[in-house]
PDB file of C-alpha atoms in Angstrom:
ATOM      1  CA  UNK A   1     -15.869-132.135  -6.491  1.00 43.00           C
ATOM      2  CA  UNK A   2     -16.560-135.395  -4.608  1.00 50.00           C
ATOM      3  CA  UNK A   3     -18.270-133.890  -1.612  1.00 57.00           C
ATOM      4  CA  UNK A   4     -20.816-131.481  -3.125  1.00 77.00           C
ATOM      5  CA  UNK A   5     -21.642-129.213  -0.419  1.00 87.00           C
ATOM      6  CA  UNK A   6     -21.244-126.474  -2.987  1.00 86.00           C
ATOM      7  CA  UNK A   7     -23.720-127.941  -5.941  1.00 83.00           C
ATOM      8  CA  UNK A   8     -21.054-125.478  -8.167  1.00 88.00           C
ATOM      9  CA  UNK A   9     -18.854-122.615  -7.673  1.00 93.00           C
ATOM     10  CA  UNK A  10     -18.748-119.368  -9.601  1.00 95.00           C
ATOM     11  CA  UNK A  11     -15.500-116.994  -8.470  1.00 96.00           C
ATOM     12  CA  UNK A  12     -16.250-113.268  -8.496  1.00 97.00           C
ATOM     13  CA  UNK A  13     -12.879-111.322  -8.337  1.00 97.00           C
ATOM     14  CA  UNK A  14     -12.497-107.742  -7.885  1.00 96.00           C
ATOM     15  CA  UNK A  15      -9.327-105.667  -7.611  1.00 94.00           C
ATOM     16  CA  UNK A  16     -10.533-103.139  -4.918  1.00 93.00           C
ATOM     17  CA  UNK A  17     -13.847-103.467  -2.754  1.00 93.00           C
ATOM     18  CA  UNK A  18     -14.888-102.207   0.621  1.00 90.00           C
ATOM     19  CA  UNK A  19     -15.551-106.000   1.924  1.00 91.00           C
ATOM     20  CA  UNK A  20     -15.876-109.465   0.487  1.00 95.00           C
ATOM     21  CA  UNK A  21     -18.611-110.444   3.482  1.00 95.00           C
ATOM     22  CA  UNK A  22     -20.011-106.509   2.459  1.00 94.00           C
ATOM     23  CA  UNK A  23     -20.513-107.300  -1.244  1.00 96.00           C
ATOM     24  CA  UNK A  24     -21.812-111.056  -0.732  1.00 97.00           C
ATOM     25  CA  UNK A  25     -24.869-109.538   1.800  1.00 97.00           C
ATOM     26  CA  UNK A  26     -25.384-107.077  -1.231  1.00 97.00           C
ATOM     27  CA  UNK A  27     -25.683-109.110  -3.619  1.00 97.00           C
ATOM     28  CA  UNK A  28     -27.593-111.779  -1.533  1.00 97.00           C
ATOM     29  CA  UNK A  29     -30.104-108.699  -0.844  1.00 97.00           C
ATOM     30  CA  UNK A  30     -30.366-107.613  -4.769  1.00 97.00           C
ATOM     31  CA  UNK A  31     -31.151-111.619  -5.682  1.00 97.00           C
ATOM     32  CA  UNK A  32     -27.610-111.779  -8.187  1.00 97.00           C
ATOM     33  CA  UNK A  33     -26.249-114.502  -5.187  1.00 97.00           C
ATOM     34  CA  UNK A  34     -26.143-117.936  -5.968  1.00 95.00           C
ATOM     35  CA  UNK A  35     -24.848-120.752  -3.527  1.00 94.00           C
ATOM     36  CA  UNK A  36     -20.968-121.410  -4.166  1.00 94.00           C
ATOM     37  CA  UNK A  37     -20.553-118.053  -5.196  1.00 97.00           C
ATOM     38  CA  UNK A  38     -16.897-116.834  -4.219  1.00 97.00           C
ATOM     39  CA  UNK A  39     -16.009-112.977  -3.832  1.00 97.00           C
ATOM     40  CA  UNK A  40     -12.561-112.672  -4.339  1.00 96.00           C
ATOM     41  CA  UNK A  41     -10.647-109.391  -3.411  1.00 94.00           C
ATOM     42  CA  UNK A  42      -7.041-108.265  -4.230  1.00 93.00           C
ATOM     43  CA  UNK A  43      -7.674-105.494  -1.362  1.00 90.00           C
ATOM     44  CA  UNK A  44     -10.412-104.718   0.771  1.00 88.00           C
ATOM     45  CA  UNK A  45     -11.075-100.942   1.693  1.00 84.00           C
ATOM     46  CA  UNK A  46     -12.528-101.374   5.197  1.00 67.00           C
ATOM     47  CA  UNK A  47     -12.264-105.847   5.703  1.00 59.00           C
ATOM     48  CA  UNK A  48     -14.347-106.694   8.488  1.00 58.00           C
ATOM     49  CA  UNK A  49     -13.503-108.734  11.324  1.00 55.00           C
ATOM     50  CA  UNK A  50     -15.137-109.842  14.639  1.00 54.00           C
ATOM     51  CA  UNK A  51     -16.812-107.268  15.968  1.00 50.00           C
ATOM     52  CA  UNK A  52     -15.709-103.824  14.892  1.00 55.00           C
ATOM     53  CA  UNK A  53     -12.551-104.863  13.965  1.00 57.00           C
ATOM     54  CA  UNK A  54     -10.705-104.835  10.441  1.00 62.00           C
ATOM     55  CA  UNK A  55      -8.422-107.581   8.467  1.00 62.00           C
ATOM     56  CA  UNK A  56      -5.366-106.199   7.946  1.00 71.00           C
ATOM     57  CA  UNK A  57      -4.012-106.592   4.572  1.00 70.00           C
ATOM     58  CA  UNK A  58      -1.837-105.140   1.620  1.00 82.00           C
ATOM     59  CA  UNK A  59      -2.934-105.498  -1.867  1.00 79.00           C
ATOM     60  CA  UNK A  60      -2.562-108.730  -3.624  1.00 84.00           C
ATOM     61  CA  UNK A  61      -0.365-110.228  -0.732  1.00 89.00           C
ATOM     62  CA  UNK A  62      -3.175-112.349   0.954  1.00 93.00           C
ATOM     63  CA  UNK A  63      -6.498-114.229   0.320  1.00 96.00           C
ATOM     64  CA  UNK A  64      -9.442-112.566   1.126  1.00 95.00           C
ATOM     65  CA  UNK A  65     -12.341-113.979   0.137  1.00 96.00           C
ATOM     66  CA  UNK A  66     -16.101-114.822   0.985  1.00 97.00           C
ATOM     67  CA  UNK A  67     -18.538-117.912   0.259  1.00 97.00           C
ATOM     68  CA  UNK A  68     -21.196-117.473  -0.015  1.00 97.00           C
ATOM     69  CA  UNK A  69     -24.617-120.526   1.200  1.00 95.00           C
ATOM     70  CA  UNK A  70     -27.504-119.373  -0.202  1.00 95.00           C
ATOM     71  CA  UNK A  71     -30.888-121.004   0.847  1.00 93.00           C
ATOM     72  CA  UNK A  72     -28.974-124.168   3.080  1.00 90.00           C
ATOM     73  CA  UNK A  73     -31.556-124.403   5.122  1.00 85.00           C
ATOM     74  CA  UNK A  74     -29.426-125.428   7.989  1.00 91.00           C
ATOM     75  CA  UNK A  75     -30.560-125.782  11.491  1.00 93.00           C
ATOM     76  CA  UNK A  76     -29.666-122.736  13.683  1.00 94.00           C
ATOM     77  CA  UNK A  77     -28.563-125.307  16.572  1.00 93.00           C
ATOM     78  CA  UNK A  78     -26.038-126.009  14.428  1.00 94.00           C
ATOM     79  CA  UNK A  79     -24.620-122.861  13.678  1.00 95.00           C
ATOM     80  CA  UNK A  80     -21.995-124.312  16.235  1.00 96.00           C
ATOM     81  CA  UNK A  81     -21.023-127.239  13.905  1.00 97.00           C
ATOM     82  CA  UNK A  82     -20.844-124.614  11.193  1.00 97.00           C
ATOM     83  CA  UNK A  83     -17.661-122.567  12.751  1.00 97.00           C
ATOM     84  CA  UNK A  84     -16.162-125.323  13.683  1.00 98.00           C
ATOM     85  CA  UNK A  85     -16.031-126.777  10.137  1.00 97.00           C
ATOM     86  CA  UNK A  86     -15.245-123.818   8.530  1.00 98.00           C
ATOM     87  CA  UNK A  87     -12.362-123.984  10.962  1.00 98.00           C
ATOM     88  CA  UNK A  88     -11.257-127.010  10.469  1.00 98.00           C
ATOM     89  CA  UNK A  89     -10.973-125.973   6.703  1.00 98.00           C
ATOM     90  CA  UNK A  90      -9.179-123.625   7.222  1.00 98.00           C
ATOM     91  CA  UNK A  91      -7.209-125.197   9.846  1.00 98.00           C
ATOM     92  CA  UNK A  92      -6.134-128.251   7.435  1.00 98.00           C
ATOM     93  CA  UNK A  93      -5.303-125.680   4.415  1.00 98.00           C
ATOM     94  CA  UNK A  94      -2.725-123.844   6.401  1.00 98.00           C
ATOM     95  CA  UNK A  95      -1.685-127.314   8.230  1.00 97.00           C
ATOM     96  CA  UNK A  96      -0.868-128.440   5.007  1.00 97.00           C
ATOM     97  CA  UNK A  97       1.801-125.645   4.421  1.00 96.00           C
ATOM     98  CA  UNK A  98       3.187-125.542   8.056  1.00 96.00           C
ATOM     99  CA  UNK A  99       2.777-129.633   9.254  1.00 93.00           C
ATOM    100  CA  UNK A 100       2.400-129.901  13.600  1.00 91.00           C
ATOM    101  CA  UNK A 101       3.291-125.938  13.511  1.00 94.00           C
ATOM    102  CA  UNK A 102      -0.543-124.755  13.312  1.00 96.00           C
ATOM    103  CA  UNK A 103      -3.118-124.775  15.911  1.00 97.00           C
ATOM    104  CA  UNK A 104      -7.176-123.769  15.867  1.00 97.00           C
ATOM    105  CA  UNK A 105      -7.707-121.093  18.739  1.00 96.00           C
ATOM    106  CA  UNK A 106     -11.283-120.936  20.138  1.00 97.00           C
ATOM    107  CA  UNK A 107     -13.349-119.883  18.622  1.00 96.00           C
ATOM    108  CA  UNK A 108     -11.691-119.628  14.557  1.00 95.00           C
ATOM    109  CA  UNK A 109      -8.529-117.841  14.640  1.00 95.00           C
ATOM    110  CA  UNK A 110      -5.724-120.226  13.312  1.00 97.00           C
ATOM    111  CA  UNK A 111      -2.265-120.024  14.446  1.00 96.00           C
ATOM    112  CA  UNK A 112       1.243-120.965  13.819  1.00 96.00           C
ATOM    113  CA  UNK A 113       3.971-120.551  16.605  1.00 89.00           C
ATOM    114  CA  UNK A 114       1.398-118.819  18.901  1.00 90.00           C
ATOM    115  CA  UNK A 115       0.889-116.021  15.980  1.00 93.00           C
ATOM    116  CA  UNK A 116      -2.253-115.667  14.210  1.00 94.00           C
ATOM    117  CA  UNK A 117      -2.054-116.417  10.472  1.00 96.00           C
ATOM    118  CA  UNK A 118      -5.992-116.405   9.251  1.00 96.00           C
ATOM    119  CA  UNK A 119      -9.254-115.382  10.891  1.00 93.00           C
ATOM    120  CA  UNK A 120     -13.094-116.138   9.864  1.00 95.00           C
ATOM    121  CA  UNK A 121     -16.059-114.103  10.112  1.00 94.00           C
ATOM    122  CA  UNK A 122     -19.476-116.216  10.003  1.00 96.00           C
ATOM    123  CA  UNK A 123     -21.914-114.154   9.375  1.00 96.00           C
ATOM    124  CA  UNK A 124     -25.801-115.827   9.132  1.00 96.00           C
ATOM    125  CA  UNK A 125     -29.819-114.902   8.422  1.00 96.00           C
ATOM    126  CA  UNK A 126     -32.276-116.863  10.150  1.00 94.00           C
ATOM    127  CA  UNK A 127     -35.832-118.227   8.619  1.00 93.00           C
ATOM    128  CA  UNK A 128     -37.500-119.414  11.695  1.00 93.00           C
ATOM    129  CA  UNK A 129     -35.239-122.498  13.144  1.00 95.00           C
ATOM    130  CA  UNK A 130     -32.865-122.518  10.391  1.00 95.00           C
ATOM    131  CA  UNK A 131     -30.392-120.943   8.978  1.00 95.00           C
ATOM    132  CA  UNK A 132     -31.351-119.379   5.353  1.00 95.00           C
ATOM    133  CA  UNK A 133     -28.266-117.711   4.008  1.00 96.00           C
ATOM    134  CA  UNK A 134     -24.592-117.745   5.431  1.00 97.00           C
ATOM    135  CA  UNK A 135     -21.578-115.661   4.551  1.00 97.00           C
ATOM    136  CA  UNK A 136     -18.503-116.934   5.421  1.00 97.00           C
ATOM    137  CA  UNK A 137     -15.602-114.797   5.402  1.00 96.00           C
ATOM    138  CA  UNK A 138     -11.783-116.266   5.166  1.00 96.00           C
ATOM    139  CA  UNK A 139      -8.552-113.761   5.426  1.00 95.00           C
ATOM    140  CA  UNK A 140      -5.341-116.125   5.306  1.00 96.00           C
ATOM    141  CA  UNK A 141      -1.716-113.996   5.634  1.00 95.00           C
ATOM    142  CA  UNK A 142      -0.017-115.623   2.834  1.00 97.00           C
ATOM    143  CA  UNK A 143       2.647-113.119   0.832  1.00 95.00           C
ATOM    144  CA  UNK A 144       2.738-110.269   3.338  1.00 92.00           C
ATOM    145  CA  UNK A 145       6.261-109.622   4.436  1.00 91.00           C
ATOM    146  CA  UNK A 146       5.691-107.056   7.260  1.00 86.00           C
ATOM    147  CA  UNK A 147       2.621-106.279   9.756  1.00 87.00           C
ATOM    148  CA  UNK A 148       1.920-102.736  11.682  1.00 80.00           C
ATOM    149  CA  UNK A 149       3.228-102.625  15.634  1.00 81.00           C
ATOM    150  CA  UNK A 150      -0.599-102.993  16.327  1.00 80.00           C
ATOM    151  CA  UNK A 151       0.087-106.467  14.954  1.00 80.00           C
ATOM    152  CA  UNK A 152       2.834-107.470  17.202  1.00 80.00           C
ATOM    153  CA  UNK A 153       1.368-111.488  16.943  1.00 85.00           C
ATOM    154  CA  UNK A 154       0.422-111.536  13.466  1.00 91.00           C
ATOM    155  CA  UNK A 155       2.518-114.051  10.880  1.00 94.00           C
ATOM    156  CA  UNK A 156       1.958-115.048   7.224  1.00 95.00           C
ATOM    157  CA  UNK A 157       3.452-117.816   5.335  1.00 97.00           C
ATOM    158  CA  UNK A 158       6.284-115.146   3.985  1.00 95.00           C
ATOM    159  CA  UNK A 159       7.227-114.196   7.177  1.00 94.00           C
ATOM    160  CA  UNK A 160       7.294-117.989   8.464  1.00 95.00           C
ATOM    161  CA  UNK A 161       9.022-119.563   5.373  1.00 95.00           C
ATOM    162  CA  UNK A 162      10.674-116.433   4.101  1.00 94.00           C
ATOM    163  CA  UNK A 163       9.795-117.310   0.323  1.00 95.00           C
ATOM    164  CA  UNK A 164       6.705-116.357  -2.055  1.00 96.00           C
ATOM    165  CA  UNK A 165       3.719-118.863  -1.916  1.00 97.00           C
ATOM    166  CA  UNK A 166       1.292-119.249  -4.686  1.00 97.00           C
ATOM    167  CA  UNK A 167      -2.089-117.990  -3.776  1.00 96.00           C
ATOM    168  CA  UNK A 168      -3.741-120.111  -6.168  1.00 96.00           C
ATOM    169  CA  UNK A 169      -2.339-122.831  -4.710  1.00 97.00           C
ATOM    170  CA  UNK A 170      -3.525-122.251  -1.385  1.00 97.00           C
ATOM    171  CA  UNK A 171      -6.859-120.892  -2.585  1.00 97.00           C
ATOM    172  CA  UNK A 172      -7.370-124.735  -4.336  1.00 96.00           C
ATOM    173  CA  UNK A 173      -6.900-126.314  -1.111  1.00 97.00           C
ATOM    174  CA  UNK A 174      -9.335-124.226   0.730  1.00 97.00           C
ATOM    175  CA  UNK A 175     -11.982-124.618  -1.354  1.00 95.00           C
ATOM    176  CA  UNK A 176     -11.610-128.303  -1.404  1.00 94.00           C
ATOM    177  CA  UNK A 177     -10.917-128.495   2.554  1.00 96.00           C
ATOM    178  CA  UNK A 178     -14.580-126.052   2.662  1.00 95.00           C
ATOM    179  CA  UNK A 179     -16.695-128.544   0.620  1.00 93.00           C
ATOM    180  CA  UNK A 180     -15.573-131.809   2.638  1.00 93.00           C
ATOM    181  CA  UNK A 181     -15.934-130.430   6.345  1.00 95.00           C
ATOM    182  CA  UNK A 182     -19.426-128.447   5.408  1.00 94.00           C
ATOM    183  CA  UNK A 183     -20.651-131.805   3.715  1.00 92.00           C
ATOM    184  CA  UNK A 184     -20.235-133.315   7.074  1.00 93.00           C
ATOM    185  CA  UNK A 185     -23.281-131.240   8.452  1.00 91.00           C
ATOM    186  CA  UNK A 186     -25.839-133.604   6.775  1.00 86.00           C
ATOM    187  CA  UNK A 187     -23.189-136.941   7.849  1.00 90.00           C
ATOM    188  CA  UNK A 188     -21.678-136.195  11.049  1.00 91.00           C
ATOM    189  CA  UNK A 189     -22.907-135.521  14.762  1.00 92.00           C
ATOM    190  CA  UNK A 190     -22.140-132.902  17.173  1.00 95.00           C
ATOM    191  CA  UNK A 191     -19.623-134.994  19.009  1.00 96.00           C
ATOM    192  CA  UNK A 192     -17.776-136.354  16.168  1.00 96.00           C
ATOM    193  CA  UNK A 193     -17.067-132.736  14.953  1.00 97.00           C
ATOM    194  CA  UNK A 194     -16.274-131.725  18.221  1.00 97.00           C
ATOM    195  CA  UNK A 195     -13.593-134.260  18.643  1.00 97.00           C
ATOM    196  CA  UNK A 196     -11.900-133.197  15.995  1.00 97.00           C
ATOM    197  CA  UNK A 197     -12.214-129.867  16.325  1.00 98.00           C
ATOM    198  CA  UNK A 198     -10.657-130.555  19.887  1.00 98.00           C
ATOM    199  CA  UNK A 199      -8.025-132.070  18.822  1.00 97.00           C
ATOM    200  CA  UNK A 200      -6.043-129.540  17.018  1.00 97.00           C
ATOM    201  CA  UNK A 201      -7.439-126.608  19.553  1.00 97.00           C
ATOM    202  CA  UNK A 202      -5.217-123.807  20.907  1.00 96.00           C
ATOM    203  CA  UNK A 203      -4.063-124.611  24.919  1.00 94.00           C
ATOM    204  CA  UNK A 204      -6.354-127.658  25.207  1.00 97.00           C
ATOM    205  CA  UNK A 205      -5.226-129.199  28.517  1.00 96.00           C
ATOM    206  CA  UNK A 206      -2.471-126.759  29.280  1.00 94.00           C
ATOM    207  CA  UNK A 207      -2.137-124.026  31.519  1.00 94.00           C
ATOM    208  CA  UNK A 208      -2.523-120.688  29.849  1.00 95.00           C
ATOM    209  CA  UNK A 209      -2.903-116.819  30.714  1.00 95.00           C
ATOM    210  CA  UNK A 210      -6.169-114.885  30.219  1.00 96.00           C
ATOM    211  CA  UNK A 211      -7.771-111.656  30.814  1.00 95.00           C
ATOM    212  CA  UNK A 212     -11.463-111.399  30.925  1.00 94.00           C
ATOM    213  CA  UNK A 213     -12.694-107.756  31.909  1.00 91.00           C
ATOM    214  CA  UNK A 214      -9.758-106.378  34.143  1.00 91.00           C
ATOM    215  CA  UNK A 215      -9.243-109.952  35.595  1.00 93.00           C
ATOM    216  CA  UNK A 216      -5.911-111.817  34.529  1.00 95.00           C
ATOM    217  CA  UNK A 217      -6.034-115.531  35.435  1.00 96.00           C
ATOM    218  CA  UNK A 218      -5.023-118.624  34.510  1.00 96.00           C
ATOM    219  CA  UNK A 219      -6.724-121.301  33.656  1.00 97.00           C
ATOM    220  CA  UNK A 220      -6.385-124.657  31.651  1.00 97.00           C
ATOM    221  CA  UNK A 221      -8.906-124.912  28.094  1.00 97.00           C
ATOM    222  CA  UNK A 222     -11.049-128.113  28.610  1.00 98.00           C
ATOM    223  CA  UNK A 223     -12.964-127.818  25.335  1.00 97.00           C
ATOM    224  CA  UNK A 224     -16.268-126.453  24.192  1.00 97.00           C
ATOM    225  CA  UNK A 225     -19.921-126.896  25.215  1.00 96.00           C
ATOM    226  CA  UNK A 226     -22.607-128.001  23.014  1.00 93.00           C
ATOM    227  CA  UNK A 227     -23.111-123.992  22.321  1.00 94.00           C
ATOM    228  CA  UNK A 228     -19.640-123.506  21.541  1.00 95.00           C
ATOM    229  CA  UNK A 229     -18.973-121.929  24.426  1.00 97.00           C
ATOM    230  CA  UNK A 230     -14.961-122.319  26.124  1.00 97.00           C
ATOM    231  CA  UNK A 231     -14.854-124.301  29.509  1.00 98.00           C
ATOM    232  CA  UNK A 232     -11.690-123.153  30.767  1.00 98.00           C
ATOM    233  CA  UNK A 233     -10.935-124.954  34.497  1.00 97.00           C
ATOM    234  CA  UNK A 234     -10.338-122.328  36.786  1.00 97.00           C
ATOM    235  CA  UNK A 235      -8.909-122.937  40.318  1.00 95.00           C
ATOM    236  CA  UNK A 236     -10.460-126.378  40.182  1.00 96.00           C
ATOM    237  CA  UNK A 237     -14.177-125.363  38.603  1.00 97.00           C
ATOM    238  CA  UNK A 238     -15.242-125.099  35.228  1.00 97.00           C
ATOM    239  CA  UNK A 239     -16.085-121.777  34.247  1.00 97.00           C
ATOM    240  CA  UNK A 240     -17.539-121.058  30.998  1.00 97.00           C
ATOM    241  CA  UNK A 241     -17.087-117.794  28.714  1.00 97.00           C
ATOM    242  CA  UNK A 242     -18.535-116.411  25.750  1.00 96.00           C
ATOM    243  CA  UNK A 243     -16.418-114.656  22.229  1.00 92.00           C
ATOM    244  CA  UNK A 244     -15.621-111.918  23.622  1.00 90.00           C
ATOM    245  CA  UNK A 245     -15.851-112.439  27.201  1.00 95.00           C
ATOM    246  CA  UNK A 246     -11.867-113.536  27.441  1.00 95.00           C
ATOM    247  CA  UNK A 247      -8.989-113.097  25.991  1.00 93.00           C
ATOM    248  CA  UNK A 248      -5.605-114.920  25.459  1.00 92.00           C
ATOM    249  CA  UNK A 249      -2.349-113.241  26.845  1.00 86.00           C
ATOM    250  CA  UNK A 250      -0.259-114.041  24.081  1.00 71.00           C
ATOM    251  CA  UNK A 251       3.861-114.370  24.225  1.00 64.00           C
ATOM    252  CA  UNK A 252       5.341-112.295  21.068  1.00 46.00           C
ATOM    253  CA  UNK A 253       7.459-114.725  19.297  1.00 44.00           C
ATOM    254  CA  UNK A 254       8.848-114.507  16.219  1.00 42.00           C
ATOM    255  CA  UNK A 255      10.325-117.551  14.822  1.00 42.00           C
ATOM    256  CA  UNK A 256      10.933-119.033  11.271  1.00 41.00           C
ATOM    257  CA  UNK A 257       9.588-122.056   9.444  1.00 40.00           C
ATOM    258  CA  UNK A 258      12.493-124.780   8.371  1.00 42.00           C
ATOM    259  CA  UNK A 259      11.314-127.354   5.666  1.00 38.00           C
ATOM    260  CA  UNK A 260      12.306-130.377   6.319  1.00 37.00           C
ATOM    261  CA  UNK A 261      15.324-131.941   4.882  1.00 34.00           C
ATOM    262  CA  UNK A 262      14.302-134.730   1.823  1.00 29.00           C
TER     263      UNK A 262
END
């Protein structure tokens, strides 16, 4: 690979596990872990999301899977420029399926037609100021043909394109999309990674709907602060929120991808 933010890879696949992000901690705690080292899952038991929640999934419809940075000695002030790379990645993979359809919503859910079609879950150990060992989690909806009523906003590429996609395919083009956004850690500055990142974000200058506590509002997304924070102007000030601290109110719509005539 040209941009060698993974010195190699080494892909672990398993049939049935609890959690990719589970087994990668494990096996970073037991010393079997080496950086670039993928778990792959067909199905996870109990996938973790932010939070407490869980990645829905049915087995073998989907990638799930978990990289795994072992000893990257990365800053912890830039555990900011981290997510949004690894969002980015992800962003571009499923961009190149679905052209001008997907969007990046703060802080690394990716969307297409307002519906969420992957997630990430960043999870990090700290050695002092930097950042010793990373796990970063990726669930993309790529063959799943249904989703649970709890799931009212949830889309894959099956349900947008209405056709099987090859999840080798798409797994090739994350990996690649992973090791030339992380590369740009040691290259790139806070502000160049934030302008892109801005760029394809979620409601950037446009009015949206959000709750935050019992509190619906809305409010119009001006970007991120340098801690990756959302600045979301707010009857004419800038208030800022944490993950967690506000939510989206999301329209349910349910609309099909059309490729474009050749």
């Amino acid at each position: 690979m040209p941009f060698n933010f993974f010195p190699q890879l080494k892909i672990l696949t398993y049939e049935q596990i609890e959690s990719t992000n589970t087994l990668a901690w494990q096996r970073l705690k037991d010393g079997e872990a080496q950086n670039g080292d993928i778990i792959l899952a067909n199905y996870q038991i109990n996938g973790k999301g932010q939070g407490k929640n869980t990645w829905y999934s049915t087995d073998g419809s989907n990638l799930l899977l978990s990289f795994i940075c072992k000893d990257i000695q990365i800053k912890a002030t830039q555990l900011t420029q981290l997510n949004m790379l690894v969002s980015l990645s992800v962003f571009n993979t499923v961009n190149y399926f679905f052209p001008e359809m997907a969007s990046l919503k703060w802080p690394n859910d990716i969307m297409v037609n307002e519906q969420k079609i992957a997630g990430i879950l960043i999870e990090t150990a700290l050695q002092g100021e930097y950042i010793k060992n990373a796990v970063i989690g990726i669930g993309i909806n790529i063959n799943e043909e249904n989703f649970p009523e709890f799931l009212p906003a949830a889309c894959s590429f099956n349900t947008l394109s209405k056709k099987y996609h090859d999840l080798d395919s798409v797994f090739n083009i994350l990996i690649e999309q992973l090791d030339k956004q992380l590369s740009k850690l040691k290259i790139s500055g806070f502000e160049e990674i934030r302008e892109e990142y801005e760029s394809v974000l979620f409601g950037m200058e446009t009015i949206r709907y959000f709750r935050s506590g019992e509190k619906e509002f809305s409010g119009i997304i001006k970007g991120i602060n340098g801690h990756g924070q959302l600045c979301v102007e707010v009857d004419g000030k800038i208030k800022i929120f944490n993950n967690k601290e506000i939510e989206f109110e999301m329209p349910i719509k349910v609309n099909s991808y059309k490729s474009p005539k050749i």
